[in-house]
Amino acid sequence: MDRVNGFSKLSKDEKIDWLELQLKKFGTSSVVDVKKFWHKDENLQKIFDDFSENTISNFYFPYGLAPNFKINEKIYTVPLVIEESSVVAAASKSAKFWLSRGGFQARILSTTKKGQVHFSWKGPKEKLFNFFSVIKSELLFSVKDIVANMESRGGGIQDVQLIDKTDKLEHYYQIDVKFETCDAMGANFINSVLESFGENLKRLALSHEAFLDSEKEIEVIMCILSNYTPECLVNVVLECPIEELGEFSGKMSPLEFAQKFERAVKIAKVDVNRAVTHNKGIFNGIDALILATGNDFRAIEACGHAYAAKDGQYRGLSSCSLKNGRFRFEMTLPLALGTVGGLTKLHPLAKVSLDILGRPSARELMMIVASVGLAQNFGALRSLITTGIQKGHMKMHLLNILNQLDATEQQVEFAKDYFQDKTVSFSSVRELIEKDQPFQ
Ligand code: MEV
């Protein structure tokens, strides 16, 4: 592609014209098709355009529903945005299985979020700590206007600490701040408070007597929330008598199934190769619901993976135990979510998703998201230790292949039947379609 100046100043049509020219130079004969995916409602399209910069179209993902999630005695239908076939089917299947076995028992362990002012100070430590103890209340006073609204909703600043990090990096200190942000994800609120702390820290240091005899200045490096939220935790449990696993145990006895399942979970606790894939399966469900509700899946993923490695080794997030004839499968993970503000309010489908979920609070959404993650993990492990995942996967994949091959409805039905007991591959499906029998 050619270099371009002032690209952001071009109109949407001009950007597409530029792209078209570039593609022609590459020898791509097809006209850029992106306009096909513009929304016919111009106002709505404007909303999507304004989410980001240099937008030229929309990228569609499937929006599906997984019904029958019983969480703390309430039944939810869960909206999921995901392109990977079989995720919604697996979530629905697990949810249905647990519906008659007590469902998901979820609880919030804590909802604290954090952020830091990262700064350098080359002077004596004691001086800094004395100074901080004197100015702490002034710092808090300086943000009273920013926190007023959050406090009226029951949230605000929970704690402010000066942390010595000089054993990790020379001259490095933090002001570590804990927040409660109620139903908001709270990123803007937290960052505003931290930036104000950063400015006031420098200002107060300049004029404070403790610093007058020192040539050293506080250098604020950055003020930013942390997406690592190990104190914003939810726990979810699935539990039933082992013999009730029979329906899902394939050719194994329920006990054999339970033992193999427990073993599979333990493998993910000790082997990083397996742990990453195990957790990826959990995030198949989590991300899909995070996206559907307009939350930030990058933040949730980054945090979840850091939490999975909290003791120095990356481990599977879920745990399984078999005791007194009972199967118990559970997971505790950090989820910093919002149900008000940000994209949850702006994206029309995020609003729909929250309506489908019954307009949950952030705490309730944490419990739903964790349940979907555990359901997904249960479904994946069940397949892995019984039939293998390819069977179910390929059934869904078959439909994608048939779509790509423009199969007729009759061909789709025939192929579904034909591949019941055969391995699906792109070439085997194409061969069947090309033979075109018995389609005529
Ligand atoms: C595929 O997207 C997810 C799985 O690989 C998860 C797992 O292996 O647990 C099936």
GROMACS .gro file of C-alpha atoms and ligand atoms in nm:
model
  450
    1MET     CA    1   0.000   0.000   0.000
    2ASP     CA    2   0.115   0.358  -0.065
    3ARG     CA    3   0.197   0.599   0.213
    4VAL     CA    4  -0.081   0.844   0.273
    5ASN     CA    5  -0.100   1.178   0.453
    6GLY     CA    6  -0.412   1.321   0.612
    7PHE     CA    7  -0.603   0.994   0.576
    8SER     CA    8  -0.822   1.070   0.876
    9LYS     CA    9  -0.935   1.396   0.708
   10LEU     CA   10  -1.078   1.211   0.407
   11SER     CA   11  -1.451   1.139   0.404
   12LYS     CA   12  -1.566   0.780   0.434
   13ASP     CA   13  -1.628   0.761   0.057
   14GLU     CA   14  -1.289   0.913  -0.017
   15LYS     CA   15  -1.122   0.658   0.210
   16ILE     CA   16  -1.295   0.377   0.023
   17ASP     CA   17  -1.196   0.528  -0.315
   18TRP     CA   18  -0.836   0.545  -0.197
   19LEU     CA   19  -0.853   0.182  -0.084
   20GLU     CA   20  -1.005   0.075  -0.411
   21LEU     CA   21  -0.721   0.237  -0.604
   22GLN     CA   22  -0.467   0.067  -0.382
   23LEU     CA   23  -0.629  -0.271  -0.430
   24LYS     CA   24  -0.639  -0.223  -0.806
   25LYS     CA   25  -0.266  -0.155  -0.796
   26PHE     CA   26  -0.227  -0.486  -0.616
   27GLY     CA   27  -0.408  -0.644  -0.908
   28THR     CA   28  -0.723  -0.714  -0.710
   29SER     CA   29  -0.996  -0.677  -0.965
   30SER     CA   30  -1.291  -0.691  -0.728
   31VAL     CA   31  -1.449  -0.363  -0.626
   32VAL     CA   32  -1.424  -0.306  -0.253
   33ASP     CA   33  -1.738  -0.454  -0.109
   34VAL     CA   34  -1.741  -0.280   0.225
   35LYS     CA   35  -2.043  -0.059   0.145
   36LYS     CA   36  -2.263  -0.368   0.132
   37PHE     CA   37  -2.230  -0.384   0.510
   38TRP     CA   38  -2.330  -0.028   0.586
   39HIS     CA   39  -2.646  -0.008   0.790
   40LYS     CA   40  -2.942   0.119   0.593
   41ASP     CA   41  -3.042   0.344   0.882
   42GLU     CA   42  -2.802   0.637   0.847
   43ASN     CA   43  -2.838   0.747   1.208
   44LEU     CA   44  -2.749   0.403   1.331
   45GLN     CA   45  -2.456   0.382   1.091
   46LYS     CA   46  -2.331   0.714   1.227
   47ILE     CA   47  -2.330   0.565   1.579
   48PHE     CA   48  -2.115   0.273   1.463
   49ASP     CA   49  -1.884   0.503   1.265
   50ASP     CA   50  -1.827   0.721   1.566
   51PHE     CA   51  -1.714   0.437   1.795
   52SER     CA   52  -1.374   0.444   1.628
   53GLU     CA   53  -1.158   0.630   1.377
   54ASN     CA   54  -1.114   0.588   1.002
   55THR     CA   55  -1.418   0.362   0.987
   56ILE     CA   56  -1.527   0.248   0.644
   57SER     CA   57  -1.780  -0.023   0.729
   58ASN     CA   58  -1.907  -0.269   0.991
   59PHE     CA   59  -1.769  -0.615   1.054
   60TYR     CA   60  -2.053  -0.852   1.136
   61PHE     CA   61  -2.031  -1.128   1.394
   62PRO     CA   62  -2.311  -1.373   1.475
   63TYR     CA   63  -2.528  -1.282   1.772
   64GLY     CA   64  -2.680  -1.597   1.927
   65LEU     CA   65  -2.874  -1.701   2.234
   66ALA     CA   66  -2.794  -1.973   2.488
   67PRO     CA   67  -3.108  -2.039   2.695
   68ASN     CA   68  -3.166  -2.225   3.021
   69PHE     CA   69  -2.888  -2.084   3.238
   70LYS     CA   70  -3.007  -2.133   3.594
   71ILE     CA   71  -2.790  -1.910   3.814
   72ASN     CA   72  -2.878  -1.872   4.182
   73GLU     CA   73  -3.233  -1.995   4.113
   74LYS     CA   74  -3.296  -1.745   3.833
   75ILE     CA   75  -3.318  -1.855   3.469
   76TYR     CA   76  -3.133  -1.651   3.210
   77THR     CA   77  -3.115  -1.656   2.833
   78VAL     CA   78  -2.765  -1.546   2.750
   79PRO     CA   79  -2.674  -1.346   2.436
   80LEU     CA   80  -2.339  -1.445   2.286
   81VAL     CA   81  -2.140  -1.277   2.011
   82ILE     CA   82  -1.898  -1.527   1.863
   83GLU     CA   83  -1.787  -1.650   1.524
   84GLU     CA   84  -1.663  -1.992   1.638
   85SER     CA   85  -1.912  -2.263   1.558
   86SER     CA   86  -2.025  -2.487   1.845
   87VAL     CA   87  -1.961  -2.238   2.128
   88VAL     CA   88  -2.326  -2.136   2.160
   89ALA     CA   89  -2.436  -2.499   2.114
   90ALA     CA   90  -2.194  -2.617   2.385
   91ALA     CA   91  -2.301  -2.342   2.627
   92SER     CA   92  -2.668  -2.424   2.572
   93LYS     CA   93  -2.608  -2.795   2.617
   94SER     CA   94  -2.418  -2.748   2.943
   95ALA     CA   95  -2.676  -2.500   3.073
   96LYS     CA   96  -2.958  -2.744   2.999
   97PHE     CA   97  -2.772  -3.030   3.166
   98TRP     CA   98  -2.720  -2.828   3.486
   99LEU     CA   99  -3.071  -2.683   3.481
  100SER     CA  100  -3.208  -2.997   3.644
  101ARG     CA  101  -2.907  -3.042   3.874
  102GLY     CA  102  -2.925  -2.727   4.081
  103GLY     CA  103  -2.781  -2.490   3.825
  104PHE     CA  104  -2.491  -2.252   3.886
  105GLN     CA  105  -2.427  -2.122   4.238
  106ALA     CA  106  -2.247  -1.792   4.201
  107ARG     CA  107  -2.130  -1.533   4.453
  108ILE     CA  108  -1.931  -1.215   4.452
  109LEU     CA  109  -1.619  -1.225   4.667
  110SER     CA  110  -1.514  -0.862   4.621
  111THR     CA  111  -1.558  -0.572   4.378
  112THR     CA  112  -1.254  -0.351   4.437
  113LYS     CA  113  -1.078  -0.199   4.137
  114LYS     CA  114  -0.739  -0.032   4.143
  115GLY     CA  115  -0.519   0.223   3.975
  116GLN     CA  116  -0.177   0.376   4.032
  117VAL     CA  117   0.016   0.699   4.001
  118HIS     CA  118   0.359   0.571   3.896
  119PHE     CA  119   0.634   0.815   3.986
  120SER     CA  120   1.006   0.855   4.054
  121TRP     CA  121   1.171   1.019   4.354
  122LYS     CA  122   1.544   1.028   4.402
  123GLY     CA  123   1.542   1.168   4.755
  124PRO     CA  124   1.534   0.989   5.090
  125LYS     CA  125   1.247   0.747   5.136
  126GLU     CA  126   1.152   0.867   5.485
  127LYS     CA  127   1.100   1.219   5.356
  128LEU     CA  128   0.861   1.094   5.092
  129PHE     CA  129   0.663   0.882   5.338
  130ASN     CA  130   0.637   1.171   5.586
  131PHE     CA  131   0.526   1.404   5.309
  132PHE     CA  132   0.265   1.154   5.190
  133SER     CA  133   0.114   1.108   5.536
  134VAL     CA  134   0.075   1.486   5.559
  135ILE     CA  135  -0.077   1.540   5.212
  136LYS     CA  136  -0.297   1.229   5.191
  137SER     CA  137  -0.610   1.409   5.312
  138GLU     CA  138  -0.532   1.704   5.080
  139LEU     CA  139  -0.507   1.464   4.788
  140LEU     CA  140  -0.846   1.318   4.875
  141PHE     CA  141  -0.994   1.665   4.915
  142SER     CA  142  -0.861   1.768   4.573
  143VAL     CA  143  -1.082   1.509   4.397
  144LYS     CA  144  -1.401   1.568   4.595
  145ASP     CA  145  -1.586   1.701   4.289
  146ILE     CA  146  -1.484   1.404   4.076
  147VAL     CA  147  -1.594   1.147   4.336
  148ALA     CA  148  -1.915   1.319   4.449
  149ASN     CA  149  -2.137   1.150   4.194
  150MET     CA  150  -1.983   0.805   4.248
  151GLU     CA  151  -2.018   0.848   4.626
  152SER     CA  152  -2.386   0.930   4.586
  153ARG     CA  153  -2.422   0.589   4.413
  154GLY     CA  154  -2.244   0.413   4.700
  155GLY     CA  155  -1.897   0.398   4.547
  156GLY     CA  156  -1.583   0.609   4.557
  157ILE     CA  157  -1.226   0.582   4.680
  158GLN     CA  158  -1.167   0.305   4.934
  159ASP     CA  159  -0.800   0.345   5.011
  160VAL     CA  160  -0.488   0.537   4.908
  161GLN     CA  161  -0.140   0.403   4.985
  162LEU     CA  162   0.213   0.503   4.903
  163ILE     CA  163   0.407   0.196   4.791
  164ASP     CA  164   0.782   0.164   4.780
  165LYS     CA  165   0.881  -0.023   4.464
  166THR     CA  166   1.249   0.063   4.474
  167ASP     CA  167   1.346  -0.301   4.524
  168LYS     CA  168   1.202  -0.367   4.174
  169LEU     CA  169   1.318  -0.050   3.999
  170GLU     CA  170   1.542   0.228   4.120
  171HIS     CA  171   1.359   0.537   4.255
  172TYR     CA  172   1.020   0.386   4.166
  173TYR     CA  173   0.715   0.454   4.387
  174GLN     CA  174   0.341   0.426   4.342
  175ILE     CA  175   0.034   0.581   4.486
  176ASP     CA  176  -0.194   0.282   4.483
  177VAL     CA  177  -0.563   0.366   4.494
  178LYS     CA  178  -0.857   0.130   4.554
  179PHE     CA  179  -1.198   0.211   4.410
  180GLU     CA  180  -1.556   0.091   4.423
  181THR     CA  181  -1.728   0.186   4.098
  182CYS     CA  182  -2.071   0.020   4.152
  183ASP     CA  183  -2.237  -0.060   3.817
  184ALA     CA  184  -1.985   0.130   3.608
  185MET     CA  185  -1.670  -0.026   3.472
  186GLY     CA  186  -1.534   0.305   3.596
  187ALA     CA  187  -1.232   0.355   3.370
  188ASN     CA  188  -1.294   0.727   3.312
  189PHE     CA  189  -1.370   0.788   3.676
  190ILE     CA  190  -1.060   0.606   3.797
  191ASN     CA  191  -0.828   0.770   3.544
  192SER     CA  192  -0.964   1.117   3.624
  193VAL     CA  193  -0.898   1.064   3.995
  194LEU     CA  194  -0.548   0.931   3.930
  195GLU     CA  195  -0.450   1.214   3.695
  196SER     CA  196  -0.570   1.464   3.950
  197PHE     CA  197  -0.366   1.284   4.220
  198GLY     CA  198  -0.061   1.298   3.992
  199GLU     CA  199  -0.091   1.674   3.936
  200ASN     CA  200  -0.160   1.746   4.302
  201LEU     CA  201   0.125   1.526   4.417
  202LYS     CA  202   0.369   1.736   4.214
  203ARG     CA  203   0.208   2.065   4.313
  204LEU     CA  204   0.205   1.985   4.684
  205ALA     CA  205   0.563   1.859   4.675
  206LEU     CA  206   0.681   2.187   4.517
  207SER     CA  207   0.539   2.395   4.796
  208HIS     CA  208   0.580   2.157   5.088
  209GLU     CA  209   0.841   2.235   5.351
  210ALA     CA  210   0.961   1.877   5.361
  211PHE     CA  211   1.091   1.923   5.007
  212LEU     CA  212   1.229   2.277   5.036
  213ASP     CA  213   1.583   2.171   5.120
  214SER     CA  214   1.587   1.910   4.850
  215GLU     CA  215   1.680   1.959   4.486
  216LYS     CA  216   1.503   1.639   4.402
  217GLU     CA  217   1.163   1.659   4.236
  218ILE     CA  218   0.887   1.408   4.210
  219GLU     CA  219   0.856   1.296   3.850
  220VAL     CA  220   0.515   1.155   3.767
  221ILE     CA  221   0.563   0.893   3.497
  222MET     CA  222   0.197   0.798   3.438
  223CYS     CA  223  -0.143   0.776   3.602
  224ILE     CA  224  -0.359   0.484   3.493
  225LEU     CA  225  -0.609   0.230   3.619
  226SER     CA  226  -0.491  -0.128   3.642
  227ASN     CA  227  -0.674  -0.389   3.439
  228TYR     CA  228  -0.540  -0.641   3.687
  229THR     CA  229  -0.827  -0.667   3.934
  230PRO     CA  230  -0.758  -0.964   4.164
  231GLU     CA  231  -0.985  -0.803   4.422
  232CYS     CA  232  -1.283  -0.789   4.186
  233LEU     CA  233  -1.366  -1.157   4.213
  234VAL     CA  234  -1.655  -1.389   4.145
  235ASN     CA  235  -1.689  -1.755   4.233
  236VAL     CA  236  -1.917  -2.003   4.055
  237VAL     CA  237  -1.987  -2.364   4.149
  238LEU     CA  238  -2.152  -2.660   3.977
  239GLU     CA  239  -2.224  -2.956   4.202
  240CYS     CA  240  -2.423  -3.278   4.182
  241PRO     CA  241  -2.411  -3.643   4.292
  242ILE     CA  242  -2.164  -3.829   4.070
  243GLU     CA  243  -2.428  -4.076   3.953
  244GLU     CA  244  -2.624  -3.788   3.801
  245LEU     CA  245  -2.345  -3.735   3.548
  246GLY     CA  246  -2.463  -4.049   3.367
  247GLU     CA  247  -2.638  -3.865   3.087
  248PHE     CA  248  -2.312  -3.701   2.987
  249SER     CA  249  -2.070  -3.985   3.048
  250GLY     CA  250  -2.095  -4.161   2.711
  251LYS     CA  251  -1.969  -4.518   2.731
  252MET     CA  252  -1.811  -4.461   3.074
  253SER     CA  253  -1.978  -4.510   3.407
  254PRO     CA  254  -2.059  -4.181   3.584
  255LEU     CA  255  -1.772  -4.244   3.827
  256GLU     CA  256  -1.522  -4.313   3.548
  257PHE     CA  257  -1.642  -3.998   3.374
  258ALA     CA  258  -1.606  -3.791   3.692
  259GLN     CA  259  -1.255  -3.925   3.758
  260LYS     CA  260  -1.142  -3.861   3.401
  261PHE     CA  261  -1.292  -3.512   3.417
  262GLU     CA  262  -1.115  -3.436   3.745
  263ARG     CA  263  -0.789  -3.562   3.593
  264ALA     CA  264  -0.834  -3.337   3.289
  265VAL     CA  265  -0.884  -3.034   3.515
  266LYS     CA  266  -0.575  -3.130   3.716
  267ILE     CA  267  -0.367  -3.156   3.398
  268ALA     CA  268  -0.457  -2.794   3.319
  269LYS     CA  269  -0.336  -2.699   3.667
  270VAL     CA  270   0.012  -2.837   3.611
  271ASP     CA  271   0.082  -2.818   3.238
  272VAL     CA  272   0.098  -2.481   3.064
  273ASN     CA  273   0.030  -2.632   2.720
  274ARG     CA  274  -0.300  -2.761   2.840
  275ALA     CA  275  -0.372  -2.467   3.074
  276VAL     CA  276  -0.373  -2.211   2.795
  277THR     CA  277  -0.615  -2.414   2.581
  278HIS     CA  278  -0.829  -2.496   2.884
  279ASN     CA  279  -0.860  -2.125   2.968
  280LYS     CA  280  -0.912  -2.034   2.603
  281GLY     CA  281  -1.221  -2.254   2.615
  282ILE     CA  282  -1.342  -2.069   2.926
  283PHE     CA  283  -1.291  -1.736   2.749
  284ASN     CA  284  -1.484  -1.863   2.446
  285GLY     CA  285  -1.792  -1.816   2.659
  286ILE     CA  286  -1.674  -1.519   2.862
  287ASP     CA  287  -1.560  -1.305   2.568
  288ALA     CA  288  -1.877  -1.379   2.374
  289LEU     CA  289  -2.093  -1.242   2.655
  290ILE     CA  290  -1.854  -0.956   2.728
  291LEU     CA  291  -1.879  -0.850   2.364
  292ALA     CA  292  -2.257  -0.887   2.361
  293THR     CA  293  -2.288  -0.653   2.660
  294GLY     CA  294  -2.045  -0.392   2.526
  295ASN     CA  295  -1.778  -0.460   2.787
  296ASP     CA  296  -1.403  -0.461   2.722
  297PHE     CA  297  -1.296  -0.816   2.638
  298ARG     CA  298  -0.926  -0.721   2.609
  299ALA     CA  299  -0.923  -0.603   2.969
  300ILE     CA  300  -1.107  -0.913   3.088
  301GLU     CA  301  -0.875  -1.148   2.898
  302ALA     CA  302  -0.554  -0.974   3.008
  303CYS     CA  303  -0.667  -0.980   3.369
  304GLY     CA  304  -0.790  -1.340   3.358
  305HIS     CA  305  -0.462  -1.466   3.219
  306ALA     CA  306  -0.254  -1.269   3.470
  307TYR     CA  307  -0.474  -1.412   3.748
  308ALA     CA  308  -0.420  -1.761   3.607
  309ALA     CA  309  -0.046  -1.706   3.660
  310LYS     CA  310  -0.073  -1.538   4.000
  311ASP     CA  311   0.148  -1.791   4.179
  312GLY     CA  312   0.419  -1.774   3.914
  313GLN     CA  313   0.292  -2.056   3.693
  314TYR     CA  314   0.012  -2.021   3.440
  315ARG     CA  315  -0.266  -2.262   3.544
  316GLY     CA  316  -0.617  -2.363   3.444
  317LEU     CA  317  -0.873  -2.133   3.608
  318SER     CA  318  -1.124  -2.400   3.707
  319SER     CA  319  -1.099  -2.672   3.975
  320CYS     CA  320  -1.271  -3.005   4.022
  321SER     CA  321  -1.309  -3.230   4.325
  322LEU     CA  322  -1.487  -3.558   4.396
  323LYS     CA  323  -1.587  -3.601   4.759
  324ASN     CA  324  -1.855  -3.802   4.937
  325GLY     CA  325  -2.002  -3.916   4.607
  326ARG     CA  326  -2.038  -3.560   4.481
  327PHE     CA  327  -1.892  -3.396   4.174
  328ARG     CA  328  -1.791  -3.032   4.230
  329PHE     CA  329  -1.664  -2.809   3.952
  330GLU     CA  330  -1.586  -2.446   4.022
  331MET     CA  331  -1.402  -2.137   3.921
  332THR     CA  332  -1.298  -1.812   4.084
  333LEU     CA  333  -1.187  -1.536   3.854
  334PRO     CA  334  -1.158  -1.159   3.835
  335LEU     CA  335  -1.416  -0.978   3.620
  336ALA     CA  336  -1.429  -0.598   3.622
  337LEU     CA  337  -1.752  -0.522   3.439
  338GLY     CA  338  -1.999  -0.244   3.391
  339THR     CA  339  -2.368  -0.233   3.309
  340VAL     CA  340  -2.397   0.144   3.283
  341GLY     CA  341  -2.201   0.395   3.078
  342GLY     CA  342  -1.952   0.341   2.796
  343LEU     CA  343  -2.047   0.110   2.512
  344THR     CA  344  -2.313  -0.061   2.726
  345LYS     CA  345  -2.519   0.253   2.670
  346LEU     CA  346  -2.410   0.346   2.319
  347HIS     CA  347  -2.421   0.018   2.128
  348PRO     CA  348  -2.783  -0.060   2.041
  349LEU     CA  349  -2.725  -0.436   2.065
  350ALA     CA  350  -2.543  -0.405   2.398
  351LYS     CA  351  -2.861  -0.246   2.531
  352VAL     CA  352  -3.063  -0.534   2.388
  353SER     CA  353  -2.828  -0.785   2.553
  354LEU     CA  354  -2.868  -0.620   2.892
  355ASP     CA  355  -3.247  -0.622   2.844
  356ILE     CA  356  -3.235  -0.994   2.758
  357LEU     CA  357  -3.042  -1.052   3.081
  358GLY     CA  358  -3.303  -0.858   3.277
  359ARG     CA  359  -3.097  -0.539   3.320
  360PRO     CA  360  -2.848  -0.686   3.566
  361SER     CA  361  -2.627  -0.491   3.805
  362ALA     CA  362  -2.252  -0.522   3.745
  363ARG     CA  363  -2.237  -0.777   4.029
  364GLU     CA  364  -2.511  -0.987   3.872
  365LEU     CA  365  -2.342  -0.966   3.532
  366MET     CA  366  -2.015  -1.088   3.689
  367MET     CA  367  -2.201  -1.398   3.811
  368ILE     CA  368  -2.364  -1.461   3.472
  369VAL     CA  369  -2.035  -1.419   3.284
  370ALA     CA  370  -1.848  -1.653   3.520
  371SER     CA  371  -2.127  -1.913   3.484
  372VAL     CA  372  -2.107  -1.899   3.105
  373GLY     CA  373  -1.728  -1.945   3.127
  374LEU     CA  374  -1.766  -2.248   3.351
  375ALA     CA  375  -2.044  -2.391   3.131
  376GLN     CA  376  -1.818  -2.360   2.831
  377ASN     CA  377  -1.532  -2.529   3.015
  378PHE     CA  378  -1.762  -2.810   3.128
  379GLY     CA  379  -1.886  -2.862   2.772
  380ALA     CA  380  -1.536  -2.863   2.624
  381LEU     CA  381  -1.397  -3.107   2.883
  382ARG     CA  382  -1.696  -3.337   2.849
  383SER     CA  383  -1.638  -3.357   2.473
  384LEU     CA  384  -1.263  -3.393   2.508
  385ILE     CA  385  -1.280  -3.686   2.748
  386THR     CA  386  -1.562  -3.867   2.565
  387THR     CA  387  -1.601  -3.828   2.187
  388GLY     CA  388  -1.323  -3.573   2.126
  389ILE     CA  389  -1.413  -3.226   2.008
  390GLN     CA  390  -1.394  -3.279   1.636
  391LYS     CA  391  -1.730  -3.456   1.614
  392GLY     CA  392  -1.936  -3.165   1.745
  393HIS     CA  393  -1.705  -2.908   1.598
  394MET     CA  394  -1.718  -3.053   1.254
  395LYS     CA  395  -2.096  -3.080   1.259
  396MET     CA  396  -2.111  -2.702   1.293
  397HIS     CA  397  -1.816  -2.656   1.061
  398LEU     CA  398  -2.001  -2.860   0.799
  399LEU     CA  399  -2.264  -2.586   0.778
  400ASN     CA  400  -1.994  -2.323   0.724
  401ILE     CA  401  -1.839  -2.531   0.447
  402LEU     CA  402  -2.178  -2.589   0.285
  403ASN     CA  403  -2.243  -2.214   0.299
  404GLN     CA  404  -1.910  -2.143   0.135
  405LEU     CA  405  -1.997  -2.392  -0.138
  406ASP     CA  406  -2.339  -2.230  -0.190
  407ALA     CA  407  -2.515  -2.560  -0.121
  408THR     CA  408  -2.891  -2.569  -0.165
  409GLU     CA  409  -3.119  -2.650   0.127
  410GLN     CA  410  -3.164  -3.000  -0.010
  411GLN     CA  411  -2.789  -3.050  -0.036
  412VAL     CA  412  -2.743  -2.923   0.321
  413GLU     CA  413  -2.993  -3.176   0.454
  414PHE     CA  414  -2.836  -3.458   0.259
  415ALA     CA  415  -2.483  -3.365   0.366
  416LYS     CA  416  -2.585  -3.342   0.733
  417ASP     CA  417  -2.721  -3.692   0.710
  418TYR     CA  418  -2.430  -3.824   0.505
  419PHE     CA  419  -2.165  -3.694   0.747
  420GLN     CA  420  -2.334  -3.830   1.061
  421ASP     CA  421  -2.078  -4.111   1.079
  422LYS     CA  422  -1.802  -3.971   0.858
  423THR     CA  423  -1.517  -3.726   0.900
  424VAL     CA  424  -1.592  -3.377   0.771
  425SER     CA  425  -1.328  -3.200   0.569
  426PHE     CA  426  -1.357  -2.922   0.314
  427SER     CA  427  -1.256  -3.154   0.032
  428SER     CA  428  -1.489  -3.437   0.133
  429VAL     CA  429  -1.784  -3.195   0.142
  430ARG     CA  430  -1.688  -3.039  -0.190
  431GLU     CA  431  -1.653  -3.383  -0.344
  432LEU     CA  432  -2.001  -3.472  -0.228
  433ILE     CA  433  -2.145  -3.149  -0.367
  434GLU     CA  434  -1.954  -3.184  -0.694
  435LYS     CA  435  -2.076  -3.540  -0.742
  436ASP     CA  436  -2.409  -3.371  -0.694
  437GLN     CA  437  -2.588  -3.690  -0.616
  438PRO     CA  438  -2.863  -3.738  -0.522
  439PHE     CA  439  -2.932  -3.369  -0.557
  440GLN     CA  440  -3.087  -3.366  -0.902
  441MEV     C1  441  -1.183  -2.454   2.124
  441MEV     O1  442  -1.216  -2.323   2.085
  441MEV     C2  443  -1.177  -2.463   2.274
  441MEV     C3  444  -1.127  -2.594   2.331
  441MEV     O2  445  -1.001  -2.627   2.273
  441MEV     C4  446  -1.114  -2.574   2.479
  441MEV     C5  447  -1.046  -2.689   2.552
  441MEV     O3  448  -0.965  -2.759   2.490
  441MEV     O4  449  -1.075  -2.702   2.671
  441MEV     C6  450  -1.220  -2.706   2.298
   0.00000   0.00000   0.00000
